[in-house]
Short mmCIF file of C-alpha atoms in Angstrom, two decimals:
data_model
loop_
_atom_site.label_atom_id
_atom_site.label_comp_id
_atom_site.label_asym_id
_atom_site.label_seq_id
_atom_site.Cartn_x
_atom_site.Cartn_y
_atom_site.Cartn_z
CA MET A 1 11.94 -31.15 -15.27
CA ASN A 2 10.09 -34.39 -14.57
CA THR A 3 6.86 -34.77 -12.61
CA GLU A 4 8.69 -36.03 -9.54
CA ALA A 5 10.76 -32.85 -9.40
CA ILE A 6 7.68 -30.68 -9.85
CA ALA A 7 5.81 -32.57 -7.12
CA HIS A 8 8.81 -32.18 -4.84
CA PHE A 9 8.89 -28.44 -5.54
CA VAL A 10 5.15 -28.02 -4.90
CA ARG A 11 5.38 -29.99 -1.62
CA MET A 12 8.00 -27.59 -0.26
CA GLY A 13 9.16 -30.07 2.36
CA GLY A 14 5.62 -30.56 3.61
CA HIS A 15 4.93 -26.82 3.95
CA GLY A 16 3.52 -26.28 0.45
CA LEU A 17 0.07 -25.31 1.67
CA TYR A 18 1.46 -22.58 3.94
CA ILE A 19 3.88 -21.16 1.38
CA TRP A 20 1.54 -21.28 -1.61
CA GLY A 21 -1.34 -20.06 0.54
CA ALA A 22 0.71 -16.99 1.48
CA TYR A 23 1.79 -16.28 -2.10
CA ALA A 24 -1.62 -16.95 -3.69
CA VAL A 25 -3.53 -14.67 -1.33
CA THR A 26 -0.90 -11.90 -1.68
CA LEU A 27 -1.07 -12.09 -5.48
CA ALA A 28 -4.88 -12.12 -5.46
CA LEU A 29 -5.03 -9.07 -3.16
CA LEU A 30 -2.51 -7.08 -5.22
CA LEU A 31 -4.21 -7.89 -8.54
CA GLY A 32 -7.59 -7.13 -6.99
CA GLU A 33 -6.45 -3.74 -5.76
CA ALA A 34 -4.82 -2.87 -9.11
CA TRP A 35 -8.06 -3.79 -10.87
CA ALA A 36 -10.16 -1.78 -8.38
CA VAL A 37 -8.15 1.45 -8.72
CA ARG A 38 -8.22 1.26 -12.51
CA ARG A 39 -11.99 0.81 -12.37
CA ARG A 40 -12.35 3.73 -9.96
CA HIS A 41 -10.27 5.93 -12.23
CA GLY A 42 -12.25 4.82 -15.30
CA ARG A 43 -15.51 5.70 -13.56
CA ALA A 44 -14.23 9.10 -12.47
CA LEU A 45 -13.13 9.79 -16.03
CA GLY A 46 -16.36 8.63 -17.63
CA PRO A 47 -19.29 10.88 -18.60
CA PRO A 48 -21.18 12.37 -15.61
CA ARG A 49 -23.63 9.90 -14.14
CA SER A 50 -27.33 10.68 -13.65
CA SER A 51 -26.88 11.23 -9.89
CA GLU A 52 -24.29 13.94 -10.58
CA ALA A 53 -26.52 15.56 -13.18
CA PHE A 54 -29.27 15.63 -10.57
CA GLU A 55 -26.95 17.25 -8.01
CA ALA A 56 -25.97 19.89 -10.57
CA PHE A 57 -29.64 20.56 -11.24
CA GLU A 58 -30.41 20.75 -7.52
CA SER A 59 -27.61 23.19 -6.73
CA ALA A 60 -28.30 25.38 -9.78
CA ASP A 61 -31.18 27.20 -8.14
CA ALA A 62 -29.85 26.99 -4.59
CA VAL A 63 -28.32 29.95 -2.80
CA PRO A 64 -24.79 30.47 -4.18
CA GLN A 65 -22.28 29.05 -1.73
CA VAL A 66 -19.68 31.30 -0.20
CA GLN A 67 -16.26 30.38 -1.53
CA ARG A 68 -14.11 29.26 1.37
CA MET B 1 14.56 18.24 -17.44
CA LEU B 2 13.35 17.90 -13.90
CA PRO B 3 9.85 19.03 -13.07
CA ARG B 4 9.71 21.81 -10.55
CA LEU B 5 8.78 20.89 -7.01
CA THR B 6 5.45 22.65 -7.37
CA THR B 7 4.42 20.34 -10.24
CA LEU B 8 3.06 17.74 -7.85
CA ALA B 9 1.12 20.32 -5.84
CA ALA B 10 -1.26 21.30 -8.65
CA PRO B 11 -3.89 18.57 -9.15
CA SER B 12 -4.07 19.06 -12.93
CA ARG B 13 -0.32 18.79 -13.37
CA PHE B 14 -0.02 15.86 -11.00
CA TYR B 15 -2.74 14.16 -13.04
CA ALA B 16 -0.74 14.42 -16.27
CA LEU B 17 2.64 13.57 -14.72
CA ALA B 18 1.29 10.49 -12.91
CA ASP B 19 -0.20 9.26 -16.18
CA ALA B 20 3.31 9.16 -17.65
CA LEU B 21 4.90 7.57 -14.56
CA VAL B 22 2.45 4.78 -13.74
CA PRO B 23 3.44 2.44 -16.63
CA TRP B 24 7.09 2.65 -15.54
CA PHE B 25 6.27 1.78 -11.94
CA ARG B 26 4.12 -1.09 -13.17
CA ALA B 27 6.99 -2.41 -15.32
CA VAL B 28 9.47 -2.17 -12.43
CA ALA B 29 7.03 -3.98 -10.12
CA LEU B 30 6.56 -6.86 -12.57
CA LEU B 31 10.23 -7.16 -13.46
CA PHE B 32 11.60 -7.03 -9.92
CA GLY B 33 8.76 -9.18 -8.60
CA ALA B 34 9.55 -11.91 -11.16
CA ALA B 35 13.28 -11.69 -10.41
CA GLY B 36 12.66 -11.80 -6.66
CA ILE B 37 10.43 -14.89 -6.93
CA TYR B 38 12.97 -16.62 -9.18
CA ILE B 39 15.91 -15.98 -6.86
CA GLY B 40 13.79 -16.72 -3.80
CA PHE B 41 12.68 -20.14 -5.02
CA ALA B 42 15.32 -21.31 -7.50
CA ILE B 43 18.56 -19.96 -6.03
CA ALA B 44 18.13 -19.20 -2.32
CA PRO B 45 19.09 -22.26 -0.24
CA THR B 46 16.89 -24.14 2.21
CA ASP B 47 17.16 -22.63 5.70
CA PHE B 48 19.09 -24.87 8.09
CA GLN B 49 16.64 -24.22 10.94
CA GLN B 50 13.27 -23.60 9.31
CA GLY B 51 13.46 -25.68 6.14
CA GLU B 52 11.44 -24.41 3.19
CA VAL B 53 8.75 -22.51 5.07
CA TYR B 54 11.05 -19.53 5.60
CA ARG B 55 10.46 -18.65 1.90
CA ILE B 56 7.37 -16.76 3.07
CA ILE B 57 9.90 -14.13 4.18
CA PHE B 58 10.20 -12.82 0.61
CA ILE B 59 6.70 -11.37 0.80
CA HIS B 60 6.20 -11.15 4.57
CA VAL B 61 9.04 -8.77 5.40
CA PRO B 62 8.63 -6.45 2.37
CA ALA B 63 4.87 -6.25 3.05
CA ALA B 64 5.49 -5.43 6.72
CA TRP B 65 8.05 -2.76 5.76
CA MET B 66 5.62 -1.22 3.27
CA SER B 67 2.81 -1.22 5.84
CA MET B 68 4.94 0.90 8.19
CA LEU B 69 6.53 3.11 5.52
CA ILE B 70 3.19 3.91 3.86
CA TYR B 71 1.74 4.88 7.23
CA LEU B 72 4.56 7.37 7.83
CA VAL B 73 4.20 8.82 4.31
CA LEU B 74 0.43 9.02 4.78
CA ALA B 75 0.82 10.88 8.07
CA PHE B 76 3.39 13.21 6.52
CA TRP B 77 1.14 14.22 3.61
CA ALA B 78 -1.97 14.40 5.80
CA VAL B 79 -0.26 16.77 8.25
CA TRP B 80 1.33 18.75 5.40
CA GLY B 81 -2.12 19.19 3.82
CA TRP B 82 -3.58 20.19 7.17
CA MET B 83 -0.88 22.77 8.03
CA LEU B 84 -0.58 24.38 4.60
CA ASN B 85 -4.13 23.74 3.46
CA ALA B 86 -2.68 21.94 0.45
CA ARG B 87 -5.39 19.98 -1.33
CA MET B 88 -3.09 17.71 -3.28
CA ALA B 89 -1.18 16.64 -0.14
CA SER B 90 -4.43 15.58 1.53
CA MET B 91 -5.39 13.68 -1.61
CA TYR B 92 -2.06 11.78 -1.51
CA ALA B 93 -2.78 10.81 2.09
CA ARG B 94 -6.21 9.45 1.25
CA ALA B 95 -4.86 7.62 -1.79
CA LEU B 96 -2.20 5.88 0.34
CA ALA B 97 -4.50 4.51 3.05
CA PRO B 98 -6.11 1.50 1.29
CA THR B 99 -2.75 0.30 -0.06
CA GLY B 100 -1.17 0.60 3.40
CA ALA B 101 -4.07 -1.32 4.91
CA LEU B 102 -3.66 -3.99 2.23
CA PHE B 103 0.03 -4.48 2.98
CA THR B 104 -0.80 -4.72 6.69
CA VAL B 105 -3.31 -7.48 5.92
CA ILE B 106 -0.70 -9.25 3.76
CA ALA B 107 1.91 -9.00 6.55
CA LEU B 108 -0.57 -10.44 9.09
CA TRP B 109 -1.83 -13.16 6.75
CA THR B 110 1.61 -14.36 5.62
CA GLY B 111 2.76 -14.14 9.23
CA ALA B 112 -0.08 -16.41 10.35
CA LEU B 113 0.83 -18.95 7.67
CA TRP B 114 4.44 -18.81 8.79
CA GLY B 115 3.58 -18.93 12.50
CA LYS B 116 1.46 -22.09 12.35
CA PRO B 117 4.20 -24.46 11.12
CA THR B 118 7.05 -22.78 13.08
CA TRP B 119 5.39 -21.82 16.39
CA GLY B 120 2.35 -24.08 16.26
CA ALA B 121 -0.03 -21.09 16.42
CA TRP B 122 -1.67 -18.93 13.76
CA TRP B 123 -1.76 -15.99 16.13
CA VAL B 124 -0.31 -14.96 19.49
CA TRP B 125 -0.81 -11.67 21.35
CA ASP B 126 2.87 -10.94 21.17
CA ALA B 127 4.10 -7.31 21.04
CA ARG B 128 5.08 -7.42 17.34
CA LEU B 129 1.83 -9.01 16.17
CA THR B 130 -0.38 -6.90 18.39
CA SER B 131 1.21 -3.59 17.36
CA GLU B 132 0.97 -4.56 13.67
CA PHE B 133 -2.70 -5.37 14.24
CA ILE B 134 -3.16 -1.93 15.82
CA LEU B 135 -1.61 -0.47 12.64
CA LEU B 136 -4.40 -2.12 10.65
CA LEU B 137 -6.96 -0.56 13.00
CA MET B 138 -5.30 2.86 12.51
CA TYR B 139 -5.60 2.51 8.73
CA LEU B 140 -9.23 1.38 8.96
CA GLY B 141 -10.03 4.20 11.39
CA TYR B 142 -8.42 6.76 9.07
CA ILE B 143 -10.34 5.44 6.04
CA ALA B 144 -13.65 5.29 7.93
CA LEU B 145 -13.23 8.79 9.38
CA THR B 146 -12.28 10.48 6.10
CA GLU B 147 -15.02 8.66 4.18
CA ALA B 148 -17.65 9.53 6.79
CA ILE B 149 -17.15 13.32 6.47
CA ASP B 150 -18.58 14.80 3.28
CA ASP B 151 -16.73 18.11 3.40
CA THR B 152 -13.33 17.22 1.90
CA ARG B 153 -11.36 19.78 3.90
CA ARG B 154 -12.86 18.81 7.23
CA ALA B 155 -12.36 15.15 6.33
CA ALA B 156 -8.71 15.81 5.50
CA ASN B 157 -8.08 17.73 8.73
CA ALA B 158 -9.80 15.20 10.99
CA GLY B 159 -7.94 12.41 9.21
CA ALA B 160 -4.61 14.20 9.64
CA LEU B 161 -5.10 14.43 13.42
CA LEU B 162 -5.90 10.72 13.65
CA ALA B 163 -2.96 9.81 11.38
CA LEU B 164 -0.60 11.93 13.49
CA VAL B 165 -1.67 10.25 16.73
CA GLY B 166 -1.12 6.84 15.15
CA VAL B 167 2.49 7.60 14.21
CA VAL B 168 3.53 6.67 17.76
CA ASN B 169 2.66 3.07 16.93
CA VAL B 170 5.20 2.72 14.10
CA PRO B 171 8.39 2.74 16.21
CA ILE B 172 6.60 0.45 18.67
CA ILE B 173 6.12 -2.10 15.87
CA TYR B 174 9.68 -1.70 14.62
CA PHE B 175 11.44 -1.99 17.99
CA SER B 176 8.96 -4.39 19.63
CA VAL B 177 11.22 -7.40 19.03
CA ARG B 178 14.03 -5.63 20.88
CA TRP B 179 12.06 -3.98 23.68
CA TRP B 180 10.09 -7.04 24.73
CA ASN B 181 10.51 -10.78 24.73
CA THR B 182 8.52 -11.74 21.69
CA LEU B 183 7.77 -15.05 20.05
CA HIS B 184 8.36 -13.22 16.78
CA GLN B 185 11.99 -13.54 15.72
CA GLY B 186 14.33 -10.54 15.81
CA ALA B 187 15.33 -8.54 12.76
CA SER B 188 17.56 -10.35 10.26
CA ILE B 189 18.65 -7.03 8.84
CA ASN B 190 19.72 -3.90 10.65
CA LEU B 191 21.96 -0.97 10.02
CA ARG B 192 24.62 -1.86 12.58
CA SER B 193 25.67 -5.36 11.58
CA ALA B 194 25.88 -7.71 8.62
CA PRO B 195 22.57 -9.39 7.78
CA SER B 196 22.15 -12.79 9.43
CA MET B 197 21.02 -14.54 6.26
CA ALA B 198 22.44 -16.01 3.04
CA SER B 199 23.09 -13.40 0.36
CA ALA B 200 20.64 -14.96 -2.15
CA MET B 201 17.92 -14.71 0.51
CA LEU B 202 18.79 -11.09 1.10
CA VAL B 203 18.83 -10.26 -2.63
CA ALA B 204 15.42 -11.92 -3.16
CA MET B 205 13.97 -9.98 -0.23
CA LEU B 206 15.34 -6.65 -1.47
CA LEU B 207 14.08 -7.29 -5.03
CA MET B 208 10.62 -8.02 -3.63
CA THR B 209 10.81 -4.84 -1.55
CA ILE B 210 11.53 -2.80 -4.69
CA ALA B 211 8.66 -4.61 -6.48
CA PHE B 212 6.22 -3.79 -3.66
CA TRP B 213 7.47 -0.22 -3.53
CA ALA B 214 6.96 0.27 -7.30
CA TYR B 215 3.57 -1.47 -7.09
CA SER B 216 2.56 0.97 -4.35
CA PHE B 217 3.52 3.95 -6.47
CA ALA B 218 1.57 2.63 -9.48
CA VAL B 219 -1.57 1.86 -7.49
CA VAL B 220 -1.47 4.93 -5.24
CA PHE B 221 -0.88 7.28 -8.18
CA THR B 222 -3.79 5.74 -10.07
CA ARG B 223 -6.02 6.08 -7.01
CA ALA B 224 -4.82 9.65 -6.48
CA ARG B 225 -5.73 10.44 -10.10
CA ALA B 226 -9.25 9.11 -9.47
CA ILE B 227 -9.50 11.18 -6.27
CA VAL B 228 -8.36 14.29 -8.18
CA LEU B 229 -11.13 13.76 -10.73
CA GLU B 230 -13.70 13.10 -8.00
CA GLN B 231 -12.78 16.13 -5.89
CA GLU B 232 -12.22 18.54 -8.77
CA HIS B 233 -15.22 17.41 -10.79
CA ASP B 234 -16.62 20.90 -11.18
CA THR B 235 -13.42 22.51 -12.41
CA GLU B 236 -13.03 23.44 -16.05
CA TRP B 237 -10.12 21.10 -16.84
CA VAL B 238 -11.88 18.03 -15.41
CA ARG B 239 -15.07 18.91 -17.23
CA SER B 240 -13.30 19.15 -20.57
CA LEU B 241 -11.33 15.95 -19.84
CA ARG B 242 -14.52 14.03 -19.12
CA HIS B 243 -16.24 15.57 -22.08
CA ALA B 244 -13.38 14.51 -24.36
CA GLY B 245 -13.58 11.02 -22.83
CA SER B 246 -17.29 10.67 -23.52
CA MET B 247 -16.83 11.82 -27.12
CA ARG B 248 -14.42 8.98 -27.88
#
């Protein structure tokens, strides 16, 4: 494939910016979401954070909660 | 061997099963996505009316379909969790919402980029566009409401009511191009007649739909696993799981 053919493909009949803009943003959003959920899962799986340890400490001497 | 229906109702068993399924959904999404893009750009012909710009259809229509389908699935699980007090069902609903909102944004964004060169406007307050925009507001309202209530059960129940009310909007989006005169074009595919598009175009669009569907499963299952860990953090199995993780 020569450069002329590639340039022709990228131009998309003058609508390249619209088409590639749609595809690029879609790809970025999907990859971003996939990355974000993996990070959220990794955090939830990690060792308890200090704020959670504090909550556990706080609730330890509180009145036992009625199981609903 | 098929897992029993109850497997997905117990958070701990869902957690393990989803772990095994997610890589498969990811592989399907990548494979079908690549095939859809290839057929959509290398094989599908130039449209005789719209030229090249119609190629946005390969992500626009699947994203719009997913935005509506995910909303219905969300509402189903939210109401199921509300009626039967099923924790896992409510967690599915909450895991679905951000992905549904994302596909709604993609449908609106790709639609704007398609609208400008074909209609001369990024946005019009046409019935199809407006009802899809309301869908985005429903998703955002659901997310905001469930995140704002600390008690998980109250959050799930309030969210279920909101999700249920919003269901009325989905058929409005779907049939808007038939019920009203819209600038948005009518459906190219319906159940009653042959699709009004070249077969390579149709194949590319269906491959992309499968890719988006598999992507949704992979991402929603991963988010649901995180939600399970977050909501069940003081159960024994999550404690030991996290302990084992921190030992590694």
